[in-house]
Structures are given as structure tokens and as C-alpha cells.
């Protein structure tokens, strides 16, 4: 047996995990000298130090339920926000891994590539939705991703705001010129009318089995994503009288924005316009996106001519509604009549079609209602009269109602009242125009005037016999800010507003009601029109200022303001005081006698204050530009009333609006 010397007992060397990262990488023993190790100093290398780095590991993580995969970038989150905007976020169920390399590459991607990526992302999300687990996986992602990262997004957006704006605006052009260019394609349908045949562009088919392989860079700082998300988060609720799953404005936008460049640009333009009140630089972005939307719409119309495919034109109708009603947010002089005319043309052909599916007919009914409201807004400020065969909607008989009425985002439950308001205001505009021409004395014009009066009587009788739905007949919208009672009161508001317009324009209608008080063409405002207007004001007071229906109320406040005249006694007293003060500035109150105050004048004073307070509130909760025009118009109308010769009632609000050019879309 060999007796080998035994090695002395030695301690087992422990491996330290605290060495510098460079020594670890080269598998060298690090002496951990600070501030830099001797090994790096000896070899002439810069020691990286001892800061430890960490990385996420998904080895032991539990997957989300089923096969649901939440969105991994902001493009997905925009779509997700549309789905969950009404529901509070849930607690996260699993950690979320952010891949920095994917979110920071290719930061200057083109708008076209961003649009294609968004479309592919929408397809991916829709696949998850079909599996039924999308909603469960969505809330934790929104909770953990959006809130920490989104706060700096808008400020960061302004730093590169001019980098990839589609179709930049030349310096010598203004917004009005661009709006004129945007609508020029609608001026002359002619033989090349894209709607000469009822054919529509199809959506490219996608294979649900094919995996989606794409990446969206710079997700958090991408302007398009931010603006689209802003639309679903804030603009859509402001653009509709309620916001929930029952809001088809939201649903149709959600279904189409990733496959329609036109809709996508419309949403971005509307969001940028709303932000521009606090961020003026966004106004130019809004105009640019509006121009891009009309250009994209022109491409869609070209596809209709060249590659006809039978498909319901949801994207086209939605884009027309967006552009036509929101262009005035940028330029208040843009009334959108050309867009309305095109929308009517589309709807006329669709209403005549016999080949629509049940789902298409439901969407068609929705847009028919949308046009009723839009048509009313335009009728107030324009002589656009052609309804192009749009059917008169028949309200269901109460005895035949199997289901409750679902309110519409624009007409609510007042489609009939709004249609009658349109007829009333058109008659008023036409009658005032003929009267101002001074040609009523001719036989032909007298016959036209008599025809208008008889038509006004028919509209009045229909308004007086109009019955609104009862609360139990109306379905709840799911939006607590828009209860059923608000829709009923708004419907009543439009009925009363229509009567106010007719009575102040056609004295004969009041003479029929108060024959003993009528003297010639004098309308007894104190006994009929002002009390009716005060009833309208009291109806509007029942609707809270925070109601979701506020977006369809501006026209009601304008109508109420037109019926608030002071009584003759008050006007005479004001005239006497003003004349005396002009002649003798230091005249005393005692020398003029004790002023008389009437109950009616007090009520008119408070009603005027209420109207102006509500308009001021709408200025801060709706796009402000059209509301500011409404406030200026109301002020001008009241000034005209107060300067009228007492008892003459010569000032008419339509004349004031036309003379001062204070016209816009009041809604």
C-alpha cells in the first residue's frame, strides 16, 4: 500500500456573485475592489462596476385563462379601450412583460405601415374576442400598461408633431382653404357619380388560422394610437347622447377604424380638434387629418367605380357623419352641406334596395335616424331642402311594441320631434326670406306665403298631437349619465322649441289661438310666446347640466333664447330711462318716477341667465367653437329685441343670424 501524503485540509472556496459584469462574462475571478476591480485595471479595461441587472423570467408564471392573449402594444390598447371604456379595470392576474427592443425599433415608420399594422392588430384582437376570453385578459393589461406610461404621451407627441403628418399644409394655406379643397370632390356628381350603382368596396379577406406576425414600434409615443384612443376615451362620449355597448357610434367605429383609412383619419382629426382648445398646435394636425380623411374617402369612391363588390357601406356612411358634423369644430363656417347631400344619396339607394340582410337593415335604420338629426342641424342655417327620398320613419304603435325602444345616440327618442322641428325651421327661413325681399305684395308671392302658412298650421297641429314614449316603454342605455327621463325631456324640448319657432314667425297661428288679442300682424308675445318659451326653459332645467344628452341640446337653448322678449311695459320703461340719461347724464332716479317691475320681466331675466349659463357650460364640455358662435348669436338677438320699438316685434332671430353671419352647426 502506498502511503501518499495527505493534502492538508483546505476550505472549500465559495463563489461570489458580486463581481463586475465584465469578469463574469469572461469567467475570471474578480477581486471586487472598488470603485473598479484590479483585474480590469491590470488588463487596461474600464470596469463596468457592480450594479446587478435583472430580467423577467416567465418560467414559473401562470398563463392567462384559456388562450386569451392581451394586447402587447398601444394599437391593441386603443381597440381594447373601446371595449372597456365603461367598466372599471380589474386587478392584474399575471405580470406583463414589456419588450423594450420591440417598442423602440423603427420609430419613424410610415403612416401606411402603421395603418396596416393596426389592421392586423384588430384581426388578432377579434380572434381573441371570438374565443370568449378577451375581456378577462384585457383589464389587467390596461391597468398596468396605460396608466404608468400614458401620462407623458401627449407632451412627447408635441415634440415630433410635424414629423409624419399626412399631407402637410403649405404655409400659405389656411384651414378654410383646405376645407374647401376637402369637399370639392362632392360638388359635381355628373355622369361619374360613384353612387350610380349600388356597389361597394369589399374588405380584404383574412385567414383566421394564419398567425399574425407583425410588430408595432414606439407604441406609447405613436401619435395615431394616442389620437384614436383619445377618440374612444373622450370624444365618442361627447359626440353621442349616451355611451355604452348600446352606442352604435362607438361600435361601428370600433369595427371599422382599423380596416378603413377614412374612418381612422376622421377619428384622429376629431380628437386633435378637441385637444386644440388647450394645445393650439394640434389644430394644424386636425386640419391635416381632415384633409387626409377626404382624400381617403375619394379613394374609396374610386374603388366603388373600379372594383364593385356588394357590401353595406358602413365605413363610408360613418366617415360622412364624422366629417360632416365635426368639420365645424375646426372652421365654424363649414356647414357640411356637401357631405350631407352625399350621405342622403347613399341612403336613398340603400332604402330602395331589396337585397339587404337583417343586420344591414338595422344599420340602415341607425343611419336614417342619424340623418334626421344632422338634417335638422343643417336646416337651421341653410336652405338645403332636398331629402332625396329618405323615408319618413314610422314609430311603432304602442300596442304592437314587443320590445322597448332603444334610444339613438343623436335622436334619442325624439326622431319625430326633430323631423317636425326641421319642417318648422325650414318654413320659418323661407317665410322670412320672402318677407325681407319685399315682394309679398305680388299675387304669386302672396300665394306662396299662404301656402307656407297653411303648411305651418299642419306642422303645428302635428306637434300639438305628438305623444312621447313613457319611461316604461324605453330601454335603459347602460349609461348612468343618460337616464330615460333625460331623453323624454329632450324630446319634449324639441316639441316646444318647434312651436316657439312657428308662433314667432307666423302671427296667424297665434291669432287662431288668441283671436281677441290679435291686432293685425302684431303677435301677442306677452300672452302666448313668452309663456310657452318659459315652459321650454323649465323643461330644460329638469335635464342636469352633466347629462350625456348635452351634445344634442345646443339647438334647444338657442331656440329658447329666441322667445325671451321683455314685455312692452318693461321695454317702454327701459327706453324712457335710456333717452333721459342720454339727454341729462346726471338725472336722478326720483325725477323719472318709481320704476315698475313686472313678474314676466323677472322671469325673462332669470331665463336669459339660465340659457347663457348652460351655453357656457357646454362651451367647456363640447367642442367650444360652435358654442361660442351660439353665445354671440344669442347676445345679438337679445340686443335686437331690447332695441326694438316696444310692441313692434320687428326683430327676428333668423334675420339677425343672416345679417351677422353667425351661422354654424349648433349641435
XYZ file of C-alpha atoms in Angstrom:
667
model
C 0.000 0.000 0.000
C 1.376 3.369 -1.000
C 1.342 5.867 1.700
C 0.716 9.067 -0.215
C 0.967 12.250 1.729
C -2.420 13.553 2.666
C -3.301 17.001 1.431
C -3.839 19.446 4.171
C -7.434 20.235 4.994
C -8.463 23.270 2.968
C -11.682 25.272 2.985
C -13.999 24.982 0.019
C -13.841 28.216 -1.949
C -17.186 29.986 -2.208
C -18.164 31.560 -5.456
C -19.098 35.208 -5.225
C -21.917 36.530 -7.379
C -20.996 40.141 -6.673
C -18.151 40.579 -9.147
C -18.189 43.036 -12.007
C -20.165 42.016 -15.064
C -17.107 42.005 -17.322
C -15.247 39.475 -15.152
C -18.376 37.343 -15.030
C -18.651 37.437 -18.795
C -15.005 36.352 -19.227
C -15.283 33.818 -16.369
C -12.466 35.462 -14.439
C -12.076 35.714 -10.684
C -12.947 39.256 -9.638
C -11.284 40.735 -6.533
C -14.281 43.078 -6.140
C -12.063 46.076 -5.431
C -13.975 49.341 -5.531
C -14.549 51.578 -7.366
C -13.043 49.323 -10.053
C -11.616 45.837 -9.785
C -7.858 45.217 -10.127
C -8.405 42.595 -12.827
C -9.901 45.178 -15.183
C -7.296 47.796 -14.212
C -4.440 45.314 -14.813
C -5.693 44.498 -18.322
C -6.433 48.116 -19.246
C -10.184 47.660 -19.374
C -12.807 50.016 -17.980
C -14.544 48.273 -15.119
C -18.356 48.402 -15.550
C -18.941 48.310 -11.788
C -21.033 46.055 -9.618
C -24.620 47.093 -10.364
C -26.734 43.991 -10.769
C -29.126 43.704 -13.694
C -32.413 41.870 -13.659
C -34.595 40.402 -16.362
C -38.076 38.973 -16.382
C -38.479 35.242 -16.336
C -41.675 33.599 -17.485
C -40.577 30.106 -16.473
C -42.860 29.842 -13.442
C -45.629 32.244 -14.488
C -49.192 31.085 -14.899
C -50.770 31.786 -18.235
C -53.994 33.709 -18.587
C -57.233 31.774 -18.793
C -57.759 29.819 -21.966
C -55.787 31.002 -24.959
C -56.502 34.669 -24.413
C -53.613 36.978 -25.094
C -53.983 40.571 -24.096
C -52.725 43.315 -26.396
C -48.984 43.831 -26.292
C -48.869 47.359 -27.644
C -50.866 50.537 -27.697
C -52.539 49.808 -31.009
C -54.235 46.882 -29.308
C -54.949 49.019 -26.269
C -56.806 51.561 -28.382
C -59.178 48.865 -29.509
C -59.293 47.479 -26.001
C -60.202 50.882 -24.594
C -63.248 50.972 -26.837
C -64.427 47.705 -25.340
C -63.828 48.536 -21.681
C -64.295 52.289 -21.512
C -67.425 51.880 -19.420
C -66.149 49.245 -16.994
C -63.609 49.778 -14.193
C -60.283 47.974 -14.597
C -59.763 44.700 -12.764
C -56.733 43.709 -10.730
C -53.893 42.154 -12.733
C -53.866 38.382 -12.822
C -50.313 37.949 -14.108
C -47.229 40.081 -14.694
C -46.966 41.835 -18.028
C -43.692 41.607 -19.889
C -42.704 44.614 -21.983
C -40.171 44.001 -24.726
C -38.199 47.223 -24.943
C -36.452 46.211 -28.123
C -39.758 45.781 -29.932
C -41.184 49.044 -28.662
C -38.221 51.178 -29.675
C -37.263 49.986 -33.166
C -38.273 51.642 -36.412
C -39.578 54.763 -34.723
C -40.128 56.556 -38.000
C -42.498 54.074 -39.558
C -44.738 55.450 -42.273
C -48.480 56.132 -41.760
C -49.291 53.422 -44.295
C -47.335 50.791 -42.402
C -48.901 51.923 -39.144
C -52.349 51.547 -40.712
C -51.555 48.022 -41.945
C -50.197 47.078 -38.537
C -53.321 48.419 -36.874
C -55.490 46.366 -39.200
C -53.539 43.215 -38.427
C -53.729 44.026 -34.734
C -57.509 44.384 -34.959
C -57.694 40.930 -36.548
C -55.619 39.478 -33.705
C -57.834 41.050 -31.080
C -61.006 39.891 -32.816
C -59.699 36.304 -32.767
C -59.228 36.576 -29.022
C -62.693 38.027 -28.673
C -64.217 35.104 -30.526
C -62.577 32.742 -28.027
C -64.503 34.465 -25.253
C -61.511 35.256 -23.028
C -60.519 38.649 -24.399
C -62.435 40.649 -21.815
C -60.855 38.783 -18.920
C -57.320 39.343 -20.135
C -57.880 42.946 -21.120
C -58.462 44.799 -17.876
C -55.199 43.878 -16.144
C -53.263 44.958 -19.195
C -54.987 48.316 -19.330
C -54.462 48.751 -15.616
C -50.742 48.025 -15.728
C -49.816 49.470 -19.098
C -51.799 52.586 -19.890
C -51.762 54.483 -16.634
C -47.990 54.484 -15.888
C -46.923 55.142 -19.474
C -49.643 57.358 -20.957
C -49.176 60.458 -18.811
C -46.275 61.801 -20.809
C -47.618 60.714 -24.179
C -49.275 63.942 -25.330
C -46.357 66.145 -24.278
C -43.969 63.796 -26.025
C -46.278 63.909 -29.018
C -45.793 67.648 -29.482
C -42.008 67.295 -29.719
C -42.221 65.482 -33.063
C -45.602 66.748 -34.164
C -44.509 67.676 -37.660
C -42.537 64.540 -38.497
C -45.188 62.393 -40.101
C -48.324 64.484 -40.510
C -50.144 63.166 -43.583
C -50.280 65.684 -46.412
C -48.713 68.673 -44.617
C -50.315 72.067 -45.085
C -48.365 74.641 -47.124
C -47.539 77.779 -45.215
C -49.641 79.991 -47.482
C -52.814 77.986 -46.925
C -55.324 78.355 -44.135
C -57.829 75.926 -42.680
C -60.728 77.351 -44.636
C -58.946 76.842 -47.954
C -58.196 73.263 -47.068
C -61.784 72.599 -46.086
C -62.862 73.972 -49.459
C -60.430 71.594 -51.166
C -61.585 68.729 -48.978
C -65.164 68.920 -50.178
C -64.521 69.800 -53.804
C -64.951 66.166 -54.831
C -68.613 66.319 -53.778
C -69.554 69.311 -55.918
C -70.292 67.706 -59.269
C -71.543 64.128 -59.284
C -72.370 64.225 -63.009
C -72.118 61.114 -65.129
C -69.294 59.773 -62.995
C -71.381 59.726 -59.871
C -69.838 56.955 -57.741
C -73.283 56.084 -56.430
C -74.793 55.444 -59.856
C -74.750 51.751 -58.958
C -75.350 50.216 -55.587
C -71.946 48.535 -55.355
C -69.497 48.875 -52.547
C -65.841 48.056 -51.950
C -65.207 44.844 -50.063
C -62.912 44.299 -47.152
C -59.835 42.167 -47.853
C -60.448 38.699 -46.508
C -58.243 37.356 -43.753
C -57.498 33.799 -42.780
C -58.270 33.324 -39.081
C -55.964 30.302 -38.996
C -52.967 32.242 -40.270
C -50.846 33.605 -37.414
C -50.347 37.356 -37.263
C -46.651 38.242 -37.409
C -46.044 41.918 -37.011
C -44.657 44.421 -34.576
C -45.792 47.989 -33.915
C -42.822 50.118 -32.868
C -42.921 53.063 -30.489
C -46.314 52.023 -29.211
C -46.518 54.506 -26.342
C -45.372 57.545 -28.346
C -47.237 56.830 -31.576
C -49.451 59.807 -32.357
C -52.026 57.839 -34.339
C -52.610 55.452 -31.463
C -52.878 58.265 -28.946
C -55.426 60.173 -31.000
C -57.561 57.132 -31.755
C -57.503 56.138 -28.108
C -58.469 59.716 -27.219
C -61.477 59.385 -29.525
C -62.756 56.234 -27.825
C -61.991 57.583 -24.372
C -63.308 61.162 -24.544
C -64.583 62.239 -27.972
C -67.088 59.431 -28.544
C -68.931 60.062 -25.226
C -69.033 63.766 -26.081
C -70.277 63.106 -29.635
C -73.159 60.889 -28.512
C -76.061 61.407 -26.123
C -75.050 58.249 -24.242
C -72.074 55.939 -24.253
C -72.240 52.238 -23.573
C -72.328 48.975 -25.500
C -75.646 50.143 -26.972
C -73.981 53.162 -28.630
C -73.671 52.212 -32.291
C -71.418 55.195 -32.963
C -68.830 53.520 -30.765
C -69.491 50.008 -32.038
C -69.293 50.925 -35.720
C -66.134 52.952 -35.164
C -64.608 50.044 -33.244
C -65.465 47.613 -36.032
C -64.189 49.791 -38.895
C -61.328 52.046 -37.815
C -58.563 49.519 -38.488
C -59.835 48.499 -41.906
C -60.895 51.952 -43.122
C -58.270 54.628 -43.589
C -61.074 57.180 -43.908
C -62.607 56.355 -40.541
C -59.195 56.221 -38.878
C -58.310 59.706 -40.143
C -61.729 61.024 -39.122
C -61.274 59.827 -35.555
C -57.797 61.325 -35.375
C -58.989 64.655 -36.771
C -61.850 64.870 -34.259
C -59.513 64.077 -31.362
C -56.893 66.574 -32.472
C -59.567 69.269 -32.817
C -60.812 68.700 -29.283
C -57.254 68.839 -27.936
C -56.511 72.025 -29.877
C -58.508 74.205 -27.458
C -55.722 73.664 -24.915
C -52.940 72.683 -27.333
C -53.147 75.120 -30.289
C -50.518 73.220 -32.288
C -52.990 70.347 -32.609
C -55.295 72.438 -34.788
C -52.961 72.122 -37.740
C -52.768 68.392 -37.147
C -56.577 68.231 -37.073
C -56.872 70.047 -40.408
C -54.268 67.759 -41.945
C -56.052 64.608 -40.811
C -59.340 66.031 -42.078
C -57.738 66.557 -45.470
C -56.391 63.003 -45.359
C -59.859 61.702 -44.487
C -61.452 63.335 -47.522
C -58.603 62.101 -49.724
C -59.053 58.565 -48.407
C -62.792 58.870 -48.992
C -62.087 59.794 -52.582
C -60.039 56.605 -52.918
C -62.924 54.574 -51.535
C -65.266 56.125 -54.083
C -62.781 55.261 -56.814
C -62.767 51.647 -55.642
C -66.545 51.657 -55.825
C -66.310 52.591 -59.501
C -63.446 50.263 -60.443
C -63.882 47.221 -58.196
C -67.556 46.960 -57.275
C -68.401 44.479 -54.547
C -71.781 44.279 -52.909
C -71.209 45.286 -49.324
C -73.028 47.621 -46.982
C -71.035 50.907 -46.937
C -70.768 51.254 -43.161
C -67.349 52.882 -43.315
C -68.446 55.431 -45.915
C -71.578 56.472 -44.033
C -69.764 56.681 -40.709
C -66.983 58.778 -42.243
C -69.509 61.126 -43.853
C -71.235 61.615 -40.498
C -67.911 62.267 -38.783
C -66.650 64.774 -41.321
C -69.993 66.470 -41.895
C -70.814 67.121 -38.243
C -67.285 67.756 -36.931
C -65.797 69.970 -39.659
C -67.400 72.967 -37.926
C -65.265 72.212 -34.870
C -62.283 73.438 -36.894
C -63.985 76.059 -39.075
C -67.380 77.226 -37.830
C -68.290 78.437 -41.335
C -68.140 74.868 -42.666
C -71.756 73.657 -42.596
C -71.109 70.248 -44.150
C -73.966 70.511 -46.650
C -71.969 68.715 -49.367
C -71.292 65.781 -47.076
C -74.948 65.667 -46.040
C -76.010 65.619 -49.660
C -73.746 62.655 -50.378
C -74.965 60.795 -47.299
C -78.554 61.306 -48.446
C -77.673 59.938 -51.880
C -76.203 56.791 -50.352
C -79.165 56.287 -48.052
C -81.681 56.835 -50.842
C -80.206 53.960 -52.836
C -79.930 51.753 -49.784
C -83.526 52.366 -48.769
C -84.604 51.287 -52.245
C -82.552 48.094 -52.127
C -84.312 44.766 -51.576
C -81.204 42.660 -51.000
C -80.103 43.821 -47.556
C -79.634 41.385 -44.717
C -81.348 41.843 -41.375
C -78.131 43.192 -39.868
C -77.650 45.630 -42.737
C -81.214 46.886 -42.334
C -80.570 47.500 -38.657
C -77.514 49.595 -39.515
C -79.516 51.338 -42.254
C -82.183 52.285 -39.711
C -79.461 53.658 -37.456
C -78.058 55.919 -40.190
C -81.559 57.019 -41.233
C -82.008 58.323 -37.692
C -78.580 59.929 -37.750
C -79.524 61.814 -40.911
C -82.717 63.099 -39.270
C -80.658 64.841 -36.593
C -77.935 66.018 -38.971
C -80.552 67.259 -41.446
C -82.176 69.305 -38.668
C -78.892 70.989 -37.739
C -78.244 71.997 -41.336
C -81.835 73.183 -41.876
C -81.373 75.843 -39.175
C -78.550 77.586 -41.045
C -79.005 76.570 -44.676
C -81.719 76.275 -47.302
C -80.731 72.698 -48.105
C -84.170 71.169 -48.724
C -83.668 68.022 -50.768
C -84.281 64.918 -48.654
C -83.702 62.642 -51.673
C -86.443 60.204 -50.814
C -85.362 59.455 -47.240
C -88.336 57.563 -45.802
C -90.464 59.052 -43.077
C -89.729 56.812 -40.143
C -92.801 55.179 -38.697
C -92.784 54.944 -34.952
C -94.120 51.603 -33.713
C -97.622 51.507 -32.345
C -97.653 51.012 -28.580
C -99.989 48.040 -28.856
C -97.584 46.361 -31.307
C -94.403 47.034 -29.328
C -92.861 43.686 -28.436
C -89.667 45.275 -27.157
C -88.703 48.538 -25.557
C -87.460 51.443 -27.639
C -83.661 51.747 -27.679
C -82.561 55.425 -27.748
C -80.431 56.618 -30.641
C -77.148 58.445 -29.885
C -78.359 61.542 -31.766
C -82.138 61.462 -31.969
C -82.640 59.801 -28.595
C -86.369 59.045 -28.577
C -87.252 62.306 -30.334
C -86.827 61.429 -34.024
C -90.369 62.575 -34.845
C -89.996 65.807 -32.857
C -86.707 66.550 -34.621
C -88.248 65.871 -38.011
C -91.061 68.313 -37.211
C -88.536 70.869 -35.955
C -86.781 70.581 -39.332
C -90.036 71.277 -41.169
C -90.853 74.190 -38.873
C -87.490 75.925 -39.161
C -87.427 75.483 -42.936
C -90.808 77.179 -43.176
C -89.590 79.992 -40.944
C -86.443 80.553 -43.018
C -88.393 80.587 -46.290
C -91.103 82.895 -44.955
C -88.597 85.373 -43.522
C -86.600 85.363 -46.758
C -89.689 86.180 -48.833
C -90.704 88.857 -46.369
C -87.283 90.508 -46.472
C -87.387 90.593 -50.266
C -90.352 92.984 -50.045
C -92.162 91.104 -52.781
C -95.078 89.682 -50.824
C -97.438 92.168 -52.493
C -97.473 90.275 -55.785
C -100.170 87.687 -56.351
C -97.672 84.881 -56.864
C -95.745 85.632 -53.690
C -98.932 86.061 -51.716
C -99.958 82.590 -52.835
C -96.541 81.252 -51.735
C -96.969 82.958 -48.363
C -100.450 81.494 -47.937
C -99.089 78.047 -48.815
C -96.407 78.409 -46.145
C -98.972 79.487 -43.563
C -101.204 76.515 -44.331
C -98.228 74.166 -44.111
C -97.216 75.758 -40.813
C -100.718 75.075 -39.480
C -100.367 71.391 -40.367
C -96.986 71.153 -38.635
C -98.424 72.946 -35.587
C -101.331 70.511 -35.346
C -98.985 67.540 -35.647
C -96.787 68.975 -32.898
C -99.746 69.574 -30.607
C -100.904 65.988 -31.093
C -97.453 64.446 -30.642
C -97.230 61.946 -27.776
C -93.887 60.938 -26.326
C -92.917 57.492 -25.112
C -93.458 56.686 -21.465
C -90.491 55.693 -19.249
C -91.505 52.035 -19.132
C -91.508 51.918 -22.948
C -87.859 52.973 -23.258
C -84.869 50.736 -22.708
C -82.087 51.884 -20.393
C -78.905 52.757 -22.261
C -76.482 51.465 -19.651
C -75.080 54.978 -19.199
C -75.972 56.358 -15.781
C -75.345 59.903 -17.069
C -78.187 59.499 -19.570
C -81.287 58.153 -17.810
C -84.548 57.605 -19.636
C -86.072 60.751 -18.130
C -83.471 62.928 -19.873
C -84.423 61.564 -23.288
C -88.114 62.186 -22.619
C -87.458 65.774 -21.524
C -85.235 66.439 -24.535
C -87.988 65.129 -26.820
C -90.470 67.464 -25.155
C -87.929 70.266 -25.537
C -87.824 69.801 -29.310
C -91.621 69.769 -29.493
C -91.892 73.061 -27.583
C -88.979 74.610 -29.493
C -90.727 73.848 -32.783
C -93.883 75.591 -31.596
C -91.889 78.614 -30.418
C -90.378 78.937 -33.904
C -93.748 78.695 -35.636
C -95.579 81.131 -33.366
C -92.984 83.906 -33.564
C -92.777 83.626 -37.366
C -96.440 83.122 -38.331
C -98.736 85.556 -36.439
C -101.798 83.887 -37.940
C -101.164 80.771 -35.843
C -101.325 82.828 -32.645
C -104.384 84.700 -33.908
C -106.193 81.370 -34.173
C -105.421 80.683 -30.513
C -105.979 84.217 -29.193
C -108.381 85.926 -31.622
C -109.390 88.588 -29.106
C -105.753 89.708 -28.560
C -104.569 89.713 -32.182
C -104.267 93.120 -33.822
C -103.210 92.967 -37.476
C -99.778 91.378 -37.752
C -98.924 92.021 -34.116
C -98.080 88.852 -32.220
C -99.042 88.967 -28.522
C -95.714 87.709 -27.168
C -96.557 88.530 -23.545
C -99.637 86.300 -23.537
C -98.532 83.400 -25.706
C -94.954 83.125 -26.986
C -93.044 84.151 -23.844
C -95.080 81.858 -21.529
C -94.516 78.990 -23.977
C -90.780 79.754 -24.038
C -90.651 79.794 -20.234
C -92.258 76.369 -20.280
C -89.458 75.232 -22.606
C -86.859 76.679 -20.212
C -88.426 74.873 -17.263
C -88.292 71.620 -19.250
C -84.594 72.144 -19.955
C -83.961 72.811 -16.273
C -85.079 69.260 -15.489
C -82.142 67.911 -17.521
C -78.911 68.142 -15.464
C -76.040 70.101 -16.936
C -73.946 66.919 -16.674
C -76.406 64.821 -18.689
C -74.927 62.815 -21.523
C -77.656 64.241 -23.754
C -75.965 67.649 -23.663
C -74.453 67.072 -27.127
C -77.945 67.286 -28.698
C -79.098 70.243 -26.588
C -77.368 73.396 -28.000
C -80.143 73.958 -30.526
C -82.720 73.816 -27.732
C -81.007 76.625 -25.794
C -80.735 78.686 -28.965
C -84.445 78.175 -29.644
C -85.321 79.114 -26.066
C -83.314 82.322 -26.334
C -85.322 83.428 -29.378
C -88.562 83.544 -27.369
C -87.286 85.601 -24.422
C -88.526 89.133 -25.082
C -89.250 91.604 -22.319
C -92.866 92.725 -22.101
C -93.951 96.002 -23.643
C -94.172 97.839 -20.311
C -90.616 96.924 -19.394
C -89.276 97.934 -22.798
C -91.071 101.290 -22.622
C -89.552 101.948 -19.223
C -86.064 100.997 -20.406
C -86.429 103.244 -23.440
C -87.541 106.180 -21.268
C -84.632 105.791 -18.856
C -82.105 105.455 -21.707
C -83.364 108.568 -23.504
C -83.415 110.637 -20.300
C -79.879 109.561 -19.373
C -78.625 110.455 -22.849
C -80.049 113.973 -22.627
C -79.237 114.601 -18.950
C -76.402 112.337 -17.726
C -76.754 113.469 -14.099
C -80.507 112.943 -13.937
C -81.759 111.419 -10.688
C -83.955 108.356 -10.343
C -86.572 110.325 -8.387
C -87.182 112.703 -11.277
C -88.085 109.795 -13.547
C -90.604 108.322 -11.203
C -90.653 104.977 -9.466
C -89.712 102.129 -11.869
C -92.248 99.398 -12.407
C -91.217 95.762 -12.301
C -93.408 93.050 -13.804
C -93.401 89.385 -12.900
C -92.870 88.464 -16.550
C -89.771 90.650 -16.844
C -88.237 88.964 -13.783
C -88.909 85.508 -15.220
C -87.413 86.520 -18.584
C -84.321 87.860 -16.806
C -83.713 84.603 -14.965
C -84.480 82.559 -18.080
C -81.905 84.520 -20.067
C -79.348 83.948 -17.331
C -80.111 80.233 -17.333
C -79.686 79.946 -21.105
C -76.348 81.747 -21.047
C -75.115 79.675 -18.085
C -75.960 76.446 -19.882
C -74.242 77.598 -23.072
C -71.162 78.498 -21.038
C -71.205 75.021 -19.508
C -71.477 73.457 -22.978
C -68.523 75.560 -24.086
C -66.359 73.630 -21.626
C -67.853 70.172 -22.194
C -68.269 70.203 -26.005
C -66.039 71.457 -28.825
C -66.082 75.166 -27.986
C -66.045 76.877 -31.400
C -69.709 76.262 -32.394
C -70.932 77.051 -28.858
C -69.102 80.393 -28.922
C -70.947 81.270 -32.139
C -74.235 80.339 -30.450
C -73.443 82.621 -27.494
C -72.638 85.514 -29.822
C -75.867 84.939 -31.732
C -77.971 84.827 -28.564
C -76.396 88.070 -27.348
C -77.077 89.751 -30.696
C -80.707 88.556 -30.759
C -81.407 89.870 -27.260
C -79.790 93.205 -28.131
C -82.070 93.450 -31.152
C -85.134 92.632 -29.043
C -84.236 95.233 -26.420
C -83.658 97.922 -29.070
C -86.946 97.245 -30.872
C -89.714 99.792 -30.708
C -91.940 98.490 -27.871
C -94.789 96.470 -29.305
C -93.368 96.280 -32.840
C -91.550 92.921 -32.619
C -89.692 93.678 -35.840
C -86.511 91.780 -34.955
C -86.465 88.123 -35.928
C -83.595 85.901 -34.848
C -83.162 84.369 -38.322
C -82.644 87.847 -39.777
C -80.067 88.605 -37.081
C -78.248 85.344 -37.804
C -78.126 86.003 -41.543
C -77.144 89.676 -41.233
C -74.350 88.978 -38.742
C -73.316 85.701 -40.418
C -73.356 83.937 -37.050
C -74.048 80.539 -38.544
C -72.630 77.138 -37.764
C -73.770 73.625 -36.871
C -75.376 74.124 -33.451
C -75.093 70.543 -32.257
